[in-house]
mmCIF file of C-alpha atoms in Angstrom:
data_model
loop_
_atom_site.group_PDB
_atom_site.id
_atom_site.type_symbol
_atom_site.label_atom_id
_atom_site.label_comp_id
_atom_site.label_asym_id
_atom_site.label_seq_id
_atom_site.Cartn_x
_atom_site.Cartn_y
_atom_site.Cartn_z
ATOM 1 C CA MET A 1 0.030 0.017 -0.066
ATOM 2 C CA ILE A 2 2.734 2.561 0.959
ATOM 3 C CA ARG A 3 4.559 1.696 -2.377
ATOM 4 C CA GLU A 4 1.610 2.779 -4.367
ATOM 5 C CA THR A 5 1.190 5.868 -2.283
ATOM 6 C CA LEU A 6 4.868 6.766 -2.662
ATOM 7 C CA LYS A 7 4.577 6.476 -6.392
ATOM 8 C CA GLY A 8 1.262 8.355 -6.513
ATOM 9 C CA GLY A 9 -0.620 5.717 -8.387
ATOM 10 C CA LYS A 10 -4.367 4.854 -8.801
ATOM 11 C CA GLY A 11 -6.834 7.184 -7.232
ATOM 12 C CA GLU A 12 -4.409 10.152 -6.740
ATOM 13 C CA VAL A 13 -6.273 13.493 -6.213
ATOM 14 C CA ILE A 14 -3.527 16.095 -5.859
ATOM 15 C CA LYS A 15 -1.736 17.125 -9.074
ATOM 16 C CA ASN A 16 0.540 19.853 -7.712
ATOM 17 C CA PRO A 17 0.821 20.254 -3.992
ATOM 18 C CA LYS A 18 3.050 23.470 -4.471
ATOM 19 C CA VAL A 19 -0.220 25.341 -5.358
ATOM 20 C CA PHE A 20 -1.426 24.963 -1.731
ATOM 21 C CA ILE A 21 1.984 25.294 -0.088
ATOM 22 C CA ASP A 22 3.451 28.289 -1.993
ATOM 23 C CA PRO A 23 0.621 29.732 -4.080
ATOM 24 C CA LEU A 24 2.588 32.987 -4.927
ATOM 25 C CA SER A 25 4.774 30.773 -7.066
ATOM 26 C CA VAL A 26 1.766 29.811 -9.185
ATOM 27 C CA PHE A 27 -0.789 32.573 -9.178
ATOM 28 C CA LYS A 28 -0.093 35.648 -11.273
ATOM 29 C CA GLU A 29 -3.310 37.420 -10.305
ATOM 30 C CA ILE A 30 -5.265 37.992 -6.954
ATOM 31 C CA PRO A 31 -8.962 38.089 -7.423
ATOM 32 C CA PHE A 32 -11.275 40.498 -5.613
ATOM 33 C CA ARG A 33 -8.264 42.558 -4.448
ATOM 34 C CA GLU A 34 -7.520 44.509 -7.815
ATOM 35 C CA ASP A 35 -8.500 47.854 -6.486
ATOM 36 C CA ILE A 36 -6.191 47.604 -3.445
ATOM 37 C CA LEU A 37 -3.275 46.439 -5.675
ATOM 38 C CA ARG A 38 -3.882 49.227 -8.212
ATOM 39 C CA ASP A 39 -3.750 51.939 -5.335
ATOM 40 C CA ALA A 40 -0.683 50.351 -3.768
ATOM 41 C CA ALA A 41 1.060 50.255 -7.036
ATOM 42 C CA ILE A 42 0.349 53.971 -7.736
ATOM 43 C CA ALA A 43 1.654 54.906 -4.203
ATOM 44 C CA ILE A 44 4.799 52.883 -4.845
ATOM 45 C CA ARG A 45 5.375 54.396 -8.264
ATOM 46 C CA TYR A 46 5.001 57.868 -6.825
ATOM 47 C CA PHE A 47 7.590 56.846 -4.018
ATOM 48 C CA VAL A 48 10.096 55.438 -6.467
ATOM 49 C CA LYS A 49 9.856 57.830 -9.332
ATOM 50 C CA ASN A 50 8.822 61.098 -7.493
ATOM 51 C CA GLU A 51 10.166 60.519 -3.955
ATOM 52 C CA VAL A 52 6.685 60.850 -2.349
ATOM 53 C CA LYS A 53 6.815 58.625 0.708
ATOM 54 C CA PHE A 54 3.744 56.719 1.820
ATOM 55 C CA SER A 55 2.605 54.546 4.726
ATOM 56 C CA ASN A 56 -0.303 52.191 4.537
ATOM 57 C CA LEU A 57 -2.115 50.177 7.199
ATOM 58 C CA PHE A 58 -3.665 46.932 5.789
ATOM 59 C CA LEU A 59 -6.391 46.040 8.113
ATOM 60 C CA GLY A 60 -8.764 42.965 8.004
ATOM 61 C CA LEU A 61 -9.612 39.662 9.747
ATOM 62 C CA THR A 62 -7.556 36.487 9.231
ATOM 63 C CA GLY A 63 -7.684 35.077 5.758
ATOM 64 C CA THR A 64 -8.809 38.245 3.921
ATOM 65 C CA GLY A 65 -5.621 38.527 1.804
ATOM 66 C CA LYS A 66 -3.568 41.021 3.613
ATOM 67 C CA THR A 67 -0.299 39.043 3.799
ATOM 68 C CA PHE A 68 -0.895 37.340 0.408
ATOM 69 C CA VAL A 69 -1.317 40.820 -1.272
ATOM 70 C CA SER A 70 1.633 42.309 0.632
ATOM 71 C CA LYS A 71 3.943 39.438 -0.601
ATOM 72 C CA TYR A 72 2.534 39.585 -4.041
ATOM 73 C CA ILE A 73 3.463 43.291 -4.075
ATOM 74 C CA TYR A 74 6.996 42.442 -2.730
ATOM 75 C CA ASN A 75 7.545 39.825 -5.607
ATOM 76 C CA GLU A 76 6.097 42.096 -8.376
ATOM 77 C CA ILE A 77 8.514 44.830 -7.274
ATOM 78 C CA GLU A 78 11.508 42.437 -7.492
ATOM 79 C CA GLU A 79 10.361 41.528 -10.929
ATOM 80 C CA VAL A 80 10.076 45.107 -12.144
ATOM 81 C CA LYS A 81 13.688 45.759 -10.990
ATOM 82 C CA ASN A 82 14.708 43.748 -14.105
ATOM 83 C CA GLU A 83 12.589 45.926 -16.341
ATOM 84 C CA ASP A 84 12.732 49.491 -14.915
ATOM 85 C CA GLU A 85 16.099 51.126 -14.100
ATOM 86 C CA GLU A 86 14.524 53.340 -11.427
ATOM 87 C CA TYR A 87 13.443 50.337 -9.395
ATOM 88 C CA LYS A 88 17.077 48.888 -9.299
ATOM 89 C CA ASP A 89 17.866 50.740 -6.100
ATOM 90 C CA VAL A 90 14.722 49.859 -4.275
ATOM 91 C CA LYS A 91 15.414 47.622 -1.312
ATOM 92 C CA GLN A 92 12.679 45.730 0.515
ATOM 93 C CA ALA A 93 12.437 44.191 4.033
ATOM 94 C CA TYR A 94 9.578 42.005 5.077
ATOM 95 C CA VAL A 95 9.274 41.355 8.880
ATOM 96 C CA ASN A 96 6.622 39.361 10.750
ATOM 97 C CA CYS A 97 6.692 41.224 14.156
ATOM 98 C CA ARG A 98 5.161 38.317 16.018
ATOM 99 C CA GLU A 99 7.521 35.801 14.632
ATOM 100 C CA VAL A 100 10.684 37.674 15.508
ATOM 101 C CA GLY A 101 9.380 38.269 19.200
ATOM 102 C CA GLY A 102 7.362 41.460 18.913
ATOM 103 C CA THR A 103 9.678 43.661 20.852
ATOM 104 C CA PRO A 104 10.914 46.979 19.391
ATOM 105 C CA GLN A 105 14.426 45.651 19.644
ATOM 106 C CA ALA A 106 13.795 42.438 17.968
ATOM 107 C CA VAL A 107 11.769 44.150 15.011
ATOM 108 C CA LEU A 108 14.424 46.741 14.494
ATOM 109 C CA SER A 109 17.180 44.217 14.605
ATOM 110 C CA SER A 110 15.540 42.205 11.929
ATOM 111 C CA LEU A 111 14.894 45.207 9.758
ATOM 112 C CA ALA A 112 18.391 46.438 10.167
ATOM 113 C CA GLY A 113 19.795 43.087 9.230
ATOM 114 C CA LYS A 114 17.639 42.802 6.186
ATOM 115 C CA LEU A 115 18.389 46.292 4.923
ATOM 116 C CA THR A 116 22.199 46.278 5.720
ATOM 117 C CA GLY A 117 23.047 42.731 4.966
ATOM 118 C CA PHE A 118 24.782 42.437 8.302
ATOM 119 C CA SER A 119 23.760 40.605 11.458
ATOM 120 C CA VAL A 120 22.447 43.034 14.057
ATOM 121 C CA PRO A 121 22.147 41.956 17.744
ATOM 122 C CA LYS A 122 18.669 42.031 19.398
ATOM 123 C CA HIS A 123 20.157 43.246 22.689
ATOM 124 C CA GLY A 124 22.667 45.866 23.968
ATOM 125 C CA ILE A 125 21.605 48.581 21.457
ATOM 126 C CA ASN A 126 19.179 51.366 22.201
ATOM 127 C CA LEU A 127 16.412 52.219 19.774
ATOM 128 C CA GLY A 128 18.117 55.278 18.390
ATOM 129 C CA GLU A 129 21.174 53.179 17.292
ATOM 130 C CA TYR A 130 18.965 50.720 15.506
ATOM 131 C CA ILE A 131 17.291 53.601 13.605
ATOM 132 C CA ASP A 132 20.693 54.924 12.708
ATOM 133 C CA LYS A 133 21.763 51.551 11.398
ATOM 134 C CA ILE A 134 18.629 51.462 9.197
ATOM 135 C CA LYS A 135 19.345 54.973 7.950
ATOM 136 C CA ASN A 136 22.777 54.143 7.050
ATOM 137 C CA GLY A 137 21.460 50.932 5.253
ATOM 138 C CA THR A 138 19.141 52.992 3.159
ATOM 139 C CA ARG A 139 21.437 55.855 2.219
ATOM 140 C CA ASN A 140 21.149 56.748 -1.447
ATOM 141 C CA ILE A 141 18.378 54.191 -1.990
ATOM 142 C CA LYS A 142 14.641 53.841 -1.450
ATOM 143 C CA ALA A 143 13.398 51.227 1.070
ATOM 144 C CA ILE A 144 9.978 49.707 1.374
ATOM 145 C CA ILE A 145 9.352 48.111 4.821
ATOM 146 C CA TYR A 146 6.555 45.572 5.403
ATOM 147 C CA LEU A 147 5.610 45.006 9.054
ATOM 148 C CA ASP A 148 3.190 42.061 9.305
ATOM 149 C CA GLU A 149 1.237 41.625 12.555
ATOM 150 C CA VAL A 150 2.306 45.006 13.502
ATOM 151 C CA ASP A 151 -0.221 45.017 16.426
ATOM 152 C CA THR A 152 2.180 42.759 18.379
ATOM 153 C CA LEU A 153 4.790 45.582 18.199
ATOM 154 C CA VAL A 154 2.407 48.455 18.752
ATOM 155 C CA LYS A 155 1.125 46.883 21.893
ATOM 156 C CA ARG A 156 4.657 46.531 23.399
ATOM 157 C CA ARG A 157 6.179 49.455 25.297
ATOM 158 C CA GLY A 158 8.228 51.493 22.922
ATOM 159 C CA GLY A 159 6.462 50.056 19.906
ATOM 160 C CA ASP A 160 4.910 53.509 19.114
ATOM 161 C CA ILE A 161 8.384 55.059 19.057
ATOM 162 C CA VAL A 162 9.564 52.550 16.541
ATOM 163 C CA LEU A 163 6.690 53.388 14.087
ATOM 164 C CA TYR A 164 7.213 57.140 14.629
ATOM 165 C CA GLN A 165 10.874 57.030 13.997
ATOM 166 C CA LEU A 166 10.409 54.934 10.830
ATOM 167 C CA LEU A 167 7.580 57.109 9.620
ATOM 168 C CA ARG A 168 9.136 60.476 10.317
ATOM 169 C CA SER A 169 12.630 59.393 9.416
ATOM 170 C CA ASP A 170 14.558 61.733 6.898
ATOM 171 C CA ALA A 171 15.562 58.531 5.033
ATOM 172 C CA ASN A 172 13.692 57.471 1.989
ATOM 173 C CA ILE A 173 11.531 54.855 3.729
ATOM 174 C CA SER A 174 7.986 53.875 3.049
ATOM 175 C CA VAL A 175 5.995 51.538 5.228
ATOM 176 C CA ILE A 176 3.297 48.907 4.797
ATOM 177 C CA MET A 177 1.897 47.597 7.946
ATOM 178 C CA ILE A 178 -0.492 44.617 8.265
ATOM 179 C CA SER A 179 -2.782 43.745 11.157
ATOM 180 C CA ASN A 180 -5.692 41.311 11.967
ATOM 181 C CA ASP A 181 -6.704 43.642 14.860
ATOM 182 C CA ILE A 182 -8.940 46.279 13.266
ATOM 183 C CA ASN A 183 -8.745 48.392 16.424
ATOM 184 C CA VAL A 184 -4.903 48.571 16.282
ATOM 185 C CA ARG A 185 -5.012 52.351 15.805
ATOM 186 C CA ASP A 186 -6.456 52.679 19.347
ATOM 187 C CA TYR A 187 -2.989 51.578 20.634
ATOM 188 C CA MET A 188 -1.136 54.312 18.789
ATOM 189 C CA GLU A 189 -0.256 57.721 20.139
ATOM 190 C CA PRO A 190 -1.689 60.797 18.172
ATOM 191 C CA ARG A 191 1.792 61.704 16.882
ATOM 192 C CA VAL A 192 2.005 58.249 15.206
ATOM 193 C CA LEU A 193 -1.592 58.477 13.956
ATOM 194 C CA SER A 194 -0.829 61.864 12.324
ATOM 195 C CA SER A 195 2.066 60.279 10.358
ATOM 196 C CA LEU A 196 0.006 57.410 9.123
ATOM 197 C CA GLY A 197 -1.583 57.280 5.659
ATOM 198 C CA PRO A 198 -5.152 55.817 5.212
ATOM 199 C CA SER A 199 -6.099 52.470 6.426
ATOM 200 C CA VAL A 200 -6.803 49.951 3.667
ATOM 201 C CA ILE A 201 -9.734 47.633 4.694
ATOM 202 C CA PHE A 202 -9.746 44.014 3.575
ATOM 203 C CA LYS A 203 -13.356 43.045 3.579
ATOM 204 C CA PRO A 204 -14.236 39.368 4.323
ATOM 205 C CA TYR A 205 -14.844 37.177 1.252
ATOM 206 C CA ASP A 206 -18.294 36.006 0.685
ATOM 207 C CA ALA A 207 -19.301 32.413 -0.200
ATOM 208 C CA GLU A 208 -19.273 33.084 -3.955
ATOM 209 C CA GLN A 209 -15.890 34.744 -3.857
ATOM 210 C CA LEU A 210 -14.450 31.891 -1.745
ATOM 211 C CA LYS A 211 -15.827 29.332 -4.244
ATOM 212 C CA PHE A 212 -14.173 31.078 -7.103
ATOM 213 C CA ILE A 213 -10.911 31.262 -5.224
ATOM 214 C CA LEU A 214 -11.155 27.487 -4.446
ATOM 215 C CA SER A 215 -11.988 26.713 -8.104
ATOM 216 C CA LYS A 216 -8.602 28.340 -9.068
ATOM 217 C CA TYR A 217 -6.729 26.205 -6.417
ATOM 218 C CA ALA A 218 -8.502 23.178 -7.557
ATOM 219 C CA GLU A 219 -7.837 23.979 -11.252
ATOM 220 C CA TYR A 220 -4.106 24.318 -10.682
ATOM 221 C CA GLY A 221 -3.564 21.873 -7.818
ATOM 222 C CA LEU A 222 -5.967 18.984 -8.256
ATOM 223 C CA ILE A 223 -6.564 16.385 -10.915
ATOM 224 C CA LYS A 224 -9.559 17.035 -13.012
ATOM 225 C CA GLY A 225 -12.510 14.815 -12.108
ATOM 226 C CA THR A 226 -11.513 14.343 -8.451
ATOM 227 C CA TYR A 227 -13.895 17.189 -7.081
ATOM 228 C CA ASP A 228 -17.046 18.660 -8.064
ATOM 229 C CA ASP A 229 -18.944 21.958 -7.737
ATOM 230 C CA ASP A 230 -20.837 20.926 -4.752
ATOM 231 C CA ILE A 231 -17.630 20.144 -2.697
ATOM 232 C CA LEU A 232 -16.306 23.521 -3.447
ATOM 233 C CA GLY A 233 -19.425 25.192 -2.547
ATOM 234 C CA TYR A 234 -19.628 23.246 0.754
ATOM 235 C CA ILE A 235 -16.158 24.339 1.727
ATOM 236 C CA ALA A 236 -16.843 27.966 0.682
ATOM 237 C CA ALA A 237 -20.095 28.071 2.746
ATOM 238 C CA ILE A 238 -18.325 26.816 5.875
ATOM 239 C CA SER A 239 -15.484 29.266 5.536
ATOM 240 C CA ALA A 240 -17.865 32.161 4.729
ATOM 241 C CA LYS A 241 -19.481 31.612 8.121
ATOM 242 C CA GLU A 242 -15.949 32.304 9.787
ATOM 243 C CA HIS A 243 -15.548 35.899 8.652
ATOM 244 C CA GLY A 244 -14.849 34.799 4.977
ATOM 245 C CA ASP A 245 -11.538 33.208 5.791
ATOM 246 C CA ALA A 246 -9.863 32.261 2.514
ATOM 247 C CA ARG A 247 -6.836 30.693 4.141
ATOM 248 C CA LYS A 248 -9.096 28.337 6.019
ATOM 249 C CA ALA A 249 -11.060 27.425 2.843
ATOM 250 C CA VAL A 250 -7.927 26.573 0.934
ATOM 251 C CA ASN A 251 -6.473 24.610 3.944
ATOM 252 C CA LEU A 252 -9.591 22.579 4.129
ATOM 253 C CA LEU A 253 -9.486 21.769 0.429
ATOM 254 C CA PHE A 254 -5.899 20.749 0.573
ATOM 255 C CA ARG A 255 -6.517 18.530 3.663
ATOM 256 C CA ALA A 256 -9.730 16.926 2.210
ATOM 257 C CA ALA A 257 -7.705 16.203 -0.877
ATOM 258 C CA GLN A 258 -4.984 14.499 1.126
ATOM 259 C CA LEU A 259 -7.508 12.416 2.995
ATOM 260 C CA ALA A 260 -9.145 11.476 -0.442
ATOM 261 C CA SER A 261 -5.786 10.314 -1.888
ATOM 262 C CA GLY A 262 -6.207 6.756 -3.240
ATOM 263 C CA GLY A 263 -10.001 7.028 -3.516
ATOM 264 C CA GLY A 264 -9.876 9.251 -6.571
ATOM 265 C CA MET A 265 -12.662 11.693 -5.365
ATOM 266 C CA ILE A 266 -13.182 14.294 -2.512
ATOM 267 C CA LYS A 267 -16.278 13.545 -0.743
ATOM 268 C CA LYS A 268 -18.221 15.381 2.127
ATOM 269 C CA GLU A 269 -16.807 12.961 4.572
ATOM 270 C CA HIS A 270 -13.354 14.031 3.704
ATOM 271 C CA VAL A 271 -14.113 17.735 4.209
ATOM 272 C CA ASP A 272 -15.811 17.071 7.598
ATOM 273 C CA LYS A 273 -12.653 15.226 8.792
ATOM 274 C CA ALA A 274 -10.501 17.994 7.430
ATOM 275 C CA ILE A 275 -12.519 20.554 9.619
ATOM 276 C CA VAL A 276 -11.717 18.589 12.713
ATOM 277 C CA ASP A 277 -7.985 18.197 11.764
ATOM 278 C CA TYR A 278 -7.923 21.882 10.913
ATOM 279 C CA GLU A 279 -9.137 23.186 14.259
ATOM 280 C CA GLN A 280 -6.802 20.901 16.179
ATOM 281 C CA GLU A 281 -3.812 21.860 14.138
ATOM 282 C CA ARG A 282 -4.736 25.608 14.456
ATOM 283 C CA LEU A 283 -4.746 25.477 18.182
ATOM 284 C CA ILE A 284 -1.565 23.649 18.506
ATOM 285 C CA GLU A 285 0.296 25.887 15.888
ATOM 286 C CA ALA A 286 -1.062 28.953 17.663
ATOM 287 C CA VAL A 287 0.461 27.764 20.995
ATOM 288 C CA LYS A 288 3.714 26.788 19.461
ATOM 289 C CA ALA A 289 4.012 30.211 17.911
ATOM 290 C CA LEU A 290 3.664 32.145 21.196
ATOM 291 C CA PRO A 291 6.539 34.052 22.733
ATOM 292 C CA PHE A 292 8.267 32.363 25.579
ATOM 293 C CA HIS A 293 6.624 34.341 28.392
ATOM 294 C CA TYR A 294 3.221 33.750 26.882
ATOM 295 C CA LYS A 295 3.880 30.014 27.012
ATOM 296 C CA LEU A 296 4.926 30.225 30.626
ATOM 297 C CA ALA A 297 1.723 32.243 31.388
ATOM 298 C CA LEU A 298 -0.331 29.654 29.541
ATOM 299 C CA ARG A 299 1.395 26.786 31.410
ATOM 300 C CA SER A 300 0.575 28.438 34.755
ATOM 301 C CA LEU A 301 -3.092 28.846 33.820
ATOM 302 C CA ILE A 302 -3.446 25.136 33.195
ATOM 303 C CA GLU A 303 -2.717 24.791 36.953
ATOM 304 C CA SER A 304 -4.737 27.724 38.212
ATOM 305 C CA GLU A 305 -7.624 29.546 36.514
ATOM 306 C CA ASP A 306 -7.320 32.388 39.117
ATOM 307 C CA VAL A 307 -5.072 34.831 37.356
ATOM 308 C CA MET A 308 -3.604 36.245 40.457
ATOM 309 C CA SER A 309 -2.564 32.755 41.667
ATOM 310 C CA ALA A 310 -1.391 31.937 38.124
ATOM 311 C CA HIS A 311 0.947 34.893 38.182
ATOM 312 C CA LYS A 312 2.638 33.550 41.362
ATOM 313 C CA MET A 313 3.180 30.220 39.561
ATOM 314 C CA TYR A 314 4.406 32.053 36.481
ATOM 315 C CA THR A 315 6.885 33.983 38.629
ATOM 316 C CA ASP A 316 8.177 30.701 40.107
ATOM 317 C CA LEU A 317 8.561 29.291 36.536
ATOM 318 C CA CYS A 318 10.547 32.489 35.526
ATOM 319 C CA ASN A 319 12.853 32.076 38.531
ATOM 320 C CA LYS A 320 13.373 28.371 37.661
ATOM 321 C CA PHE A 321 14.300 29.160 34.175
ATOM 322 C CA LYS A 322 16.300 32.303 34.986
ATOM 323 C CA GLN A 323 14.043 34.680 33.377
ATOM 324 C CA LYS A 324 12.932 38.007 34.689
ATOM 325 C CA PRO A 325 9.237 37.741 35.578
ATOM 326 C CA LEU A 326 6.938 40.265 34.072
ATOM 327 C CA SER A 327 4.668 42.430 36.313
ATOM 328 C CA TYR A 328 1.283 41.397 37.199
ATOM 329 C CA ARG A 329 -0.233 44.086 35.120
ATOM 330 C CA ARG A 330 1.809 42.906 31.913
ATOM 331 C CA PHE A 331 1.049 39.272 32.851
ATOM 332 C CA SER A 332 -2.729 40.298 32.941
ATOM 333 C CA ASP A 333 -2.371 41.923 29.426
ATOM 334 C CA ILE A 334 -0.763 38.737 28.069
ATOM 335 C CA ILE A 335 -3.891 36.754 29.403
ATOM 336 C CA SER A 336 -6.144 39.260 27.648
ATOM 337 C CA GLU A 337 -4.043 38.646 24.375
ATOM 338 C CA LEU A 338 -4.480 34.921 24.814
ATOM 339 C CA ASP A 339 -8.234 35.479 25.056
ATOM 340 C CA MET A 340 -8.192 37.451 21.877
ATOM 341 C CA PHE A 341 -6.325 34.501 20.215
ATOM 342 C CA GLY A 342 -9.115 32.181 21.372
ATOM 343 C CA ILE A 343 -6.647 30.140 23.469
ATOM 344 C CA VAL A 344 -8.317 30.992 26.799
ATOM 345 C CA LYS A 345 -11.580 32.423 27.881
ATOM 346 C CA ILE A 346 -11.596 35.242 30.511
ATOM 347 C CA ARG A 347 -14.285 35.373 33.113
ATOM 348 C CA ILE A 348 -14.620 38.361 35.546
ATOM 349 C CA VAL A 349 -16.313 37.652 38.859
ATOM 350 C CA ASN A 350 -17.503 40.560 41.097
ATOM 351 C CA ARG A 351 -17.767 39.258 44.750
ATOM 352 C CA GLY A 352 -19.053 42.533 46.033
ATOM 353 C CA ARG A 353 -17.323 44.946 48.391
ATOM 354 C CA ALA A 354 -15.835 42.326 50.624
ATOM 355 C CA GLY A 355 -14.624 39.921 47.990
ATOM 356 C CA GLY A 356 -13.710 42.462 45.205
ATOM 357 C CA VAL A 357 -13.258 41.614 41.530
ATOM 358 C CA LYS A 358 -11.435 38.427 40.495
ATOM 359 C CA LYS A 359 -10.154 37.573 37.095
ATOM 360 C CA TYR A 360 -10.290 34.049 35.811
ATOM 361 C CA ALA A 361 -8.989 32.571 32.654
ATOM 362 C CA LEU A 362 -10.093 29.089 31.442
ATOM 363 C CA VAL A 363 -7.734 27.211 28.959
ATOM 364 C CA GLU A 364 -10.139 26.073 26.141
ATOM 365 C CA ASP A 365 -8.606 22.608 25.574
ATOM 366 C CA LYS A 366 -6.112 21.881 28.272
ATOM 367 C CA GLU A 367 -5.005 18.484 26.902
ATOM 368 C CA LYS A 368 -4.127 19.913 23.434
ATOM 369 C CA VAL A 369 -2.531 23.022 24.797
ATOM 370 C CA LEU A 370 -0.534 21.043 27.212
ATOM 371 C CA ARG A 371 0.649 18.737 24.436
ATOM 372 C CA ALA A 372 1.661 21.673 22.325
ATOM 373 C CA LEU A 373 3.619 23.164 25.227
ATOM 374 C CA ASN A 374 5.250 19.950 25.845
ATOM 375 C CA GLU A 375 6.357 19.710 22.252
ATOM 376 C CA THR A 376 7.628 23.272 22.363
ATOM 377 C CA PHE A 377 9.619 22.829 25.434
ATOM 378 C CA GLU A 378 10.919 19.404 24.614
ATOM 379 C CA ASP A 379 14.354 20.332 23.347
ATOM 380 C CA SER A 380 15.136 23.400 25.734
ATOM 381 C CA ILE A 381 13.194 22.577 29.043
ATOM 382 C CA SER A 382 12.470 19.270 30.756
ATOM 383 C CA ILE A 383 8.813 18.852 31.129
ATOM 384 C CA GLY A 384 9.375 17.500 34.535
ATOM 385 C CA ASP A 385 10.648 20.910 35.694
ATOM 386 C CA PHE A 386 7.045 22.139 35.673
ATOM 387 C CA ASP A 387 5.870 19.504 38.226
ATOM 388 C CA ASP A 388 7.654 20.900 41.464
ATOM 389 C CA VAL A 389 6.947 24.681 40.606
ATOM 390 C CA GLY A 390 5.244 26.131 43.653
ATOM 391 C CA GLU A 391 6.246 23.431 46.116
ATOM 392 C CA ASN A 392 9.185 25.463 47.543
#
């Protein structure tokens, strides 16, 4: 059986998995985002040819195409460099703020490294020095910076300063920021807001749009005759209910196709199983992607839903792993962010004047979260180290 699977024999469904894994290498157009792309292209042309700087904030829920559009723009600019002399001196830097740690130092270090071509330390340098390195790296050129998940930066202390310095810099720098948090502007100071250009809103896809998008993925990625219109419509309808998430729709189609491999046809049962798999994988990946202190906070909540008690356990964990613990206020902010991510659910209980107000946080699926944490800490931290925390 495995030999036939390895060879991709009878009943194969997937023609080109790269379509689902790296769609930018296949798709040359992005449907339903043409106006956004045109406006961005005009702003970039004015910047490159007329030195008119711009700053855009791409806002929209998960799966509405913000990152896809940003990376598409990035790739198109790289292609235009081969066709237009004025673009040859354009340098681009793409940074996912959450993935690099979210701190001002981490984001600036990554930007400086990409723009200068040299490794820049994340610690031991003040913010002004990072900005100077970025300025030096962009001297006599034009730079376009992409800050994905910029809300993780803005919510950190000093994050506003980073944006302000970049936006008001005398260097030739333009910025595209991307955020799933449509209220991210509320975290910005007035001086930052005054430097920002207009927000670009990515509206959720409706069921018909999702079905069209899926049809393109199916056309390029699946073998003809292994799916039908009803299956695409079913997946589109499910994904449309969850704020029109195209990323989820595509992932469901790919997973259903994998499950149907060997049978020659994607059926409803494959999609239903793909939905279960997707939700489990999404939670586990979300936990694994959390910064270290978020993971410690989450681990402490598994033992105690009372946020005050959990902070004490978190502090013990930090001491054990030689990490400086965050204040209760910052810890509480992290819990609120975990609630926003859908990993925990916050409950506020008012016990009256005598009892005061208590904050609780329930971990939604303790077993899966614990497994994800265990896998994350497997190489660097012994899981047994958690067991005796709080016993001293």
